[in-house]
Amino acid sequence: MTGTFALVRLALRRDRLLLPVWIMVITGAIAGTASAIGELYPGMEQRLALGVTIGSTPALQALTGPVFDATSVGGLTAWRATTLATALAGLMSIMVVTRHTRAEEETGRAELIGACAVGRHAIPAAAVIVAGGANLLIALLLTVALTGQGLPGSGALASGLAVGGTGWVFTGIAVVAAQVTEHARTANGLAISVLGLAYLLRASGDAAGVETLSWLSPLGWAQGVRAFAGERWWVVGPLALTGLILVGLAALLARRRDVGTGLLPPRLGPSDAAPNLASALALAWRLQRGGLLGWMIGFAIGGAMLGSLAQSVGDIVNDNPQLAAILERIGGAGALVDTFLAAVMGLLGLAVGGFAVQATLRLQGEEAGVRAEPVLAAAVPRWRWTLSHLVIALGGTAIVITAGGLTAGLAHGVRTGEVGEQVIRLLGAAWVQVPAAWVSAGIAMLLFGLLPRLTALAWAALVAFALLGQLGELLQLDDWIRSLSPFAHLPQAPGGEVSATPLLWLTAIAMALALAGVAAFQRRDLAGN
Amino acid sequence: MSGNPAILISGLTKTFGRVRALDGLDLTVEAGEVHGFLGPNGAGKTTTLRILLGLLRAGSGHAELLGGHPWRDAVELHRRLAYVPGDVVLWPTLSGGEAIDLLGRLRGGLDQRRKKALLELFDLDPTKKGRAYSKGNRQKVALVAALASDVELLLLDEPTAGLDPLMEAAFRECVTEERGNGRTVLLSSHILSEVEALCDRVTIVRDGRAVESGTLAQLRHLTRSSITAELDRIPDGLAELAGVHELAISGSRVRFEVEADRLGGALRLLTDAGVRGLTCQPPTLEELFLRHYQSAS
Ligand SMILES: Nc1ncnc2c1ncn2[C@@H]1O[C@H](COP(=O)(O)OP(=O)(O)O)[C@@H](O)[C@H]1O
Ligand SMILES: [Mg+2]
């Protein structure tokens, strides 16, 4: 462990911008939600009315979790913001840990450090300390911010511990993933898949009212702390302990492998390339096909799980004649199911935006890794190299979300007994999301062409779009601010009226951004090492 | 080997922010020659090569490659040349053999028979994947890909930095063979002996500027001979003689260094003083080279 302290300082220096932004966004999301709810629902009756609506809408519970106490501002805040904030804290922890462990090994910098007077666990230990510290800070800041808004101190503390604790669990998951995989990309992918699965488990459990399912997910534990609703402090235990156990597991695994390698020995490859590995596009496909397949599988699973929930949303309403009568006025249970499905599609759309950005920024990874240089030093025009990855990013976006729409349609169709019809409806609803995800890819491409050092802003933009979509209405942000997100312009589908105009506009904007990025790359210097 | 030079650079500049990497560089590489591009670390060798490859935009000055413009005509030019970077990075998921084939094909084709022969010569296992190779073996992958392509010009950036002596010998063999086939080679290096063994002409670069350029014989001419003589008497005016350096006198014995074109004058002075014994060490490039390196630091 010698040298850990120096490595922590190095990591903090490298993350001096990124980490504070993450922390501010996560605490800001919850604190902002609390103040908005305090303003919008000042009276007990208003809050109770909201609580009844939520309670009677399993769709909302699937997406955000159940309300445990609708009488207080804190209870409603915990309901609305916990899932979002815990997911973001998990994402932050994964990114930070991978960046300072596996990514470092991959560039060989870790070897440089490892050769200095640094203990063999120093690198993962430093990453865990940085990520763990960030989560601790989030917990602290949340407690202070929520108490500062006049909410009960114990609830504020519970809220902070729930969010920070979930981040800590994912710190552990990420550091284990960094030990078992060989590349930063796969380590990130593995840990984010676990996060996605955790979300799906919790969503299924909460929507279907099967609490055991929710308890399988760390995101469910965060809810289980019940901040502002008779805190259950003991639930903080599993959060803290799981993180600790995972970190210990990573330390055990680290002892069993060499620097730069994963646990699995590298396999040998063919001594000659297949005949079709002969173009920039073939290379891009070869590099990206594994990731694409992973995303497709994830979407297929997610689509199936969420799709199979939709009908339960309707069933619960149908079981309750009073509620059904109320809902009849707004279109009945069928409309409720569609609202749920539309919200699911919106989530899939945001997630596929993640694929679009990641696949586009592969260009940046190739350039920074000096693997673009030999390709561009061969007879490959720059535009062909950029377009080859861009084509995969844009085409892959459509393919990935198709997988989600297809399985959602199948699962929902099987339950309603109209497979063909539902598959077509939900495929259409999935495709509606594509242009907005393309805009995210366009932003990434433009940044790569113009400001390659700032490509992380493409991720920041996507997170901002997610926050605008999830909290914009609640926070009563001005329309023009909310309309900054391309996802805000998508028609509601299924169940809404789909007009082509916004979709065509978004597609045009995405293409313009992407082509501007391609053009900018045509005339700039290639980064060396 | 007539006609236009393969590479013609004059007054080339390139700045990165405040760093001036190239500061009016001149370089001419004739077609068919093996040209050594010699200079200490940070002299601007890699920057020059990356400008020639159209990976970097030139600041001011003129750069011409195989009669074309390095930036505008990049793609057509790249079909006719092959490049071996100083620090080779391979794709982690591709085997070495796949990378060789891919790079060759992206350049416009690869001679499979030659690839096999080169793999054998360099003793390289093509079935390993990217990161399983050591630095030297990654370099061999890039070398095989470049040498197995049918191109007019080879741009090699410190290609032997990671190779062991045996492989270095194999590399020299290859370059000699390439010259025999009429190919032009620009070999960047910071190791004098390598350049001395392989190159027809040499350009020494320092701080982004060419400080010497010429054939090895011409460069040697620039260097000093070192002379030790036993004399009857110590002649007057030896210390003042132009071109004489580091004179040391002990009894009847003198030691000094003298520039090549002043050798005659110095010897005349010695013979007039009665020579009883004389040793003259021929000039080495080493000395010239170190002189430039030292003033660089
Ligand atoms: N992308 C870059 N950004 C900033 N400085 C650079 C960059 N590339 C090269 N340099 C600087 O330019 C100078 C020449 O570097 P280089 O051409 O790599 O030298 P050599 O290959 O001869 O060792 C060095 O001082 C180096 O630090
Ligand atoms: Mg160099």
PDB file of C-alpha atoms in Angstrom, chain A residues 283-379:
ATOM      1  CA  LEU A 283     -11.597  -2.448 -38.698  1.00  0.00           C
ATOM      2  CA  ALA A 284     -14.178  -0.213 -37.007  1.00  0.00           C
ATOM      3  CA  TRP A 285     -16.690  -3.046 -37.114  1.00  0.00           C
ATOM      4  CA  ARG A 286     -14.158  -5.459 -35.684  1.00  0.00           C
ATOM      5  CA  LEU A 287     -13.394  -3.061 -32.836  1.00  0.00           C
ATOM      6  CA  GLN A 288     -17.001  -2.210 -32.046  1.00  0.00           C
ATOM      7  CA  ARG A 289     -18.953  -5.386 -32.700  1.00  0.00           C
ATOM      8  CA  GLY A 290     -18.376  -6.822 -29.227  1.00  0.00           C
ATOM      9  CA  GLY A 291     -19.655  -3.685 -27.537  1.00  0.00           C
ATOM     10  CA  LEU A 292     -22.628  -3.534 -29.873  1.00  0.00           C
ATOM     11  CA  LEU A 293     -23.556  -7.108 -29.063  1.00  0.00           C
ATOM     12  CA  GLY A 294     -23.303  -6.401 -25.335  1.00  0.00           C
ATOM     13  CA  TRP A 295     -25.613  -3.404 -25.618  1.00  0.00           C
ATOM     14  CA  MET A 296     -28.085  -5.413 -27.708  1.00  0.00           C
ATOM     15  CA  ILE A 297     -28.235  -8.170 -25.102  1.00  0.00           C
ATOM     16  CA  GLY A 298     -28.687  -5.610 -22.335  1.00  0.00           C
ATOM     17  CA  PHE A 299     -31.500  -3.911 -24.211  1.00  0.00           C
ATOM     18  CA  ALA A 300     -33.154  -7.207 -25.057  1.00  0.00           C
ATOM     19  CA  ILE A 301     -33.210  -8.163 -21.371  1.00  0.00           C
ATOM     20  CA  GLY A 302     -34.319  -4.707 -20.229  1.00  0.00           C
ATOM     21  CA  GLY A 303     -37.022  -4.496 -22.878  1.00  0.00           C
ATOM     22  CA  ALA A 304     -38.375  -7.914 -21.967  1.00  0.00           C
ATOM     23  CA  MET A 305     -38.478  -7.151 -18.243  1.00  0.00           C
ATOM     24  CA  LEU A 306     -40.083  -3.742 -18.570  1.00  0.00           C
ATOM     25  CA  GLY A 307     -42.431  -4.907 -21.312  1.00  0.00           C
ATOM     26  CA  SER A 308     -43.706  -7.754 -19.197  1.00  0.00           C
ATOM     27  CA  LEU A 309     -44.547  -5.289 -16.399  1.00  0.00           C
ATOM     28  CA  ALA A 310     -46.777  -3.087 -18.499  1.00  0.00           C
ATOM     29  CA  GLN A 311     -49.856  -5.239 -18.269  1.00  0.00           C
ATOM     30  CA  SER A 312     -49.630  -5.485 -14.463  1.00  0.00           C
ATOM     31  CA  VAL A 313     -49.902  -1.724 -14.433  1.00  0.00           C
ATOM     32  CA  GLY A 314     -53.263  -2.098 -16.130  1.00  0.00           C
ATOM     33  CA  ASP A 315     -54.319  -5.075 -14.024  1.00  0.00           C
ATOM     34  CA  ILE A 316     -53.904  -3.227 -10.764  1.00  0.00           C
ATOM     35  CA  VAL A 317     -56.121  -0.451 -12.046  1.00  0.00           C
ATOM     36  CA  ASN A 318     -58.730  -2.856 -13.314  1.00  0.00           C
ATOM     37  CA  ASP A 319     -58.834  -4.514  -9.886  1.00  0.00           C
ATOM     38  CA  ASN A 320     -59.765  -1.187  -8.366  1.00  0.00           C
ATOM     39  CA  PRO A 321     -63.142  -0.035  -9.772  1.00  0.00           C
ATOM     40  CA  GLN A 322     -62.925   3.373  -8.091  1.00  0.00           C
ATOM     41  CA  LEU A 323     -59.569   4.120  -9.628  1.00  0.00           C
ATOM     42  CA  ALA A 324     -60.681   2.728 -12.960  1.00  0.00           C
ATOM     43  CA  ALA A 325     -63.600   5.123 -12.945  1.00  0.00           C
ATOM     44  CA  ILE A 326     -61.308   8.069 -12.324  1.00  0.00           C
ATOM     45  CA  LEU A 327     -58.898   6.932 -14.971  1.00  0.00           C
ATOM     46  CA  GLU A 328     -61.669   6.297 -17.481  1.00  0.00           C
ATOM     47  CA  ARG A 329     -61.816  10.049 -17.940  1.00  0.00           C
ATOM     48  CA  ILE A 330     -58.219  10.223 -19.064  1.00  0.00           C
ATOM     49  CA  GLY A 331     -58.456   7.224 -21.345  1.00  0.00           C
ATOM     50  CA  GLY A 332     -58.775   4.251 -19.051  1.00  0.00           C
ATOM     51  CA  ALA A 333     -56.325   1.536 -18.089  1.00  0.00           C
ATOM     52  CA  GLY A 334     -55.186   1.151 -21.670  1.00  0.00           C
ATOM     53  CA  ALA A 335     -53.948   4.720 -21.681  1.00  0.00           C
ATOM     54  CA  LEU A 336     -52.187   4.084 -18.372  1.00  0.00           C
ATOM     55  CA  VAL A 337     -50.355   1.112 -19.853  1.00  0.00           C
ATOM     56  CA  ASP A 338     -49.340   3.207 -22.821  1.00  0.00           C
ATOM     57  CA  THR A 339     -48.095   5.995 -20.574  1.00  0.00           C
ATOM     58  CA  PHE A 340     -45.960   3.469 -18.779  1.00  0.00           C
ATOM     59  CA  LEU A 341     -44.633   2.025 -22.014  1.00  0.00           C
ATOM     60  CA  ALA A 342     -43.898   5.495 -23.343  1.00  0.00           C
ATOM     61  CA  ALA A 343     -41.922   6.276 -20.200  1.00  0.00           C
ATOM     62  CA  VAL A 344     -40.028   2.990 -20.606  1.00  0.00           C
ATOM     63  CA  MET A 345     -39.219   3.896 -24.194  1.00  0.00           C
ATOM     64  CA  GLY A 346     -37.997   7.293 -23.033  1.00  0.00           C
ATOM     65  CA  LEU A 347     -35.617   5.575 -20.632  1.00  0.00           C
ATOM     66  CA  LEU A 348     -34.390   3.220 -23.353  1.00  0.00           C
ATOM     67  CA  GLY A 349     -33.893   6.264 -25.571  1.00  0.00           C
ATOM     68  CA  LEU A 350     -31.661   7.940 -22.999  1.00  0.00           C
ATOM     69  CA  ALA A 351     -29.741   4.723 -22.479  1.00  0.00           C
ATOM     70  CA  VAL A 352     -29.188   4.219 -26.197  1.00  0.00           C
ATOM     71  CA  GLY A 353     -27.897   7.800 -26.244  1.00  0.00           C
ATOM     72  CA  GLY A 354     -25.159   6.355 -24.040  1.00  0.00           C
ATOM     73  CA  PHE A 355     -24.329   3.818 -26.724  1.00  0.00           C
ATOM     74  CA  ALA A 356     -24.349   6.520 -29.402  1.00  0.00           C
ATOM     75  CA  VAL A 357     -21.894   8.684 -27.453  1.00  0.00           C
ATOM     76  CA  GLN A 358     -19.658   5.768 -26.496  1.00  0.00           C
ATOM     77  CA  ALA A 359     -19.455   4.380 -30.017  1.00  0.00           C
ATOM     78  CA  THR A 360     -18.718   7.811 -31.489  1.00  0.00           C
ATOM     79  CA  LEU A 361     -16.041   8.572 -28.923  1.00  0.00           C
ATOM     80  CA  ARG A 362     -14.285   5.368 -29.914  1.00  0.00           C
ATOM     81  CA  LEU A 363     -12.666   7.684 -32.469  1.00  0.00           C
ATOM     82  CA  GLN A 364     -11.145   9.660 -29.645  1.00  0.00           C
ATOM     83  CA  GLY A 365      -9.969   6.507 -27.897  1.00  0.00           C
ATOM     84  CA  GLU A 366      -8.279   5.313 -31.081  1.00  0.00           C
ATOM     85  CA  GLU A 367      -6.604   8.663 -31.618  1.00  0.00           C
ATOM     86  CA  ALA A 368      -5.420   9.092 -28.031  1.00  0.00           C
ATOM     87  CA  GLY A 369      -4.208   5.469 -28.012  1.00  0.00           C
ATOM     88  CA  VAL A 370      -2.117   6.241 -31.137  1.00  0.00           C
ATOM     89  CA  ARG A 371      -3.937   3.500 -33.034  1.00  0.00           C
ATOM     90  CA  ALA A 372      -5.448   6.000 -35.460  1.00  0.00           C
ATOM     91  CA  GLU A 373      -1.978   7.031 -36.604  1.00  0.00           C
ATOM     92  CA  PRO A 374      -1.022   3.844 -38.495  1.00  0.00           C
ATOM     93  CA  VAL A 375      -4.437   3.794 -40.194  1.00  0.00           C
ATOM     94  CA  LEU A 376      -4.211   7.416 -41.320  1.00  0.00           C
ATOM     95  CA  ALA A 377      -0.572   6.932 -42.326  1.00  0.00           C
ATOM     96  CA  ALA A 378      -1.865   4.264 -44.728  1.00  0.00           C
ATOM     97  CA  ALA A 379      -3.978   5.170 -47.739  1.00  0.00           C
TER      98      ALA A 379
END
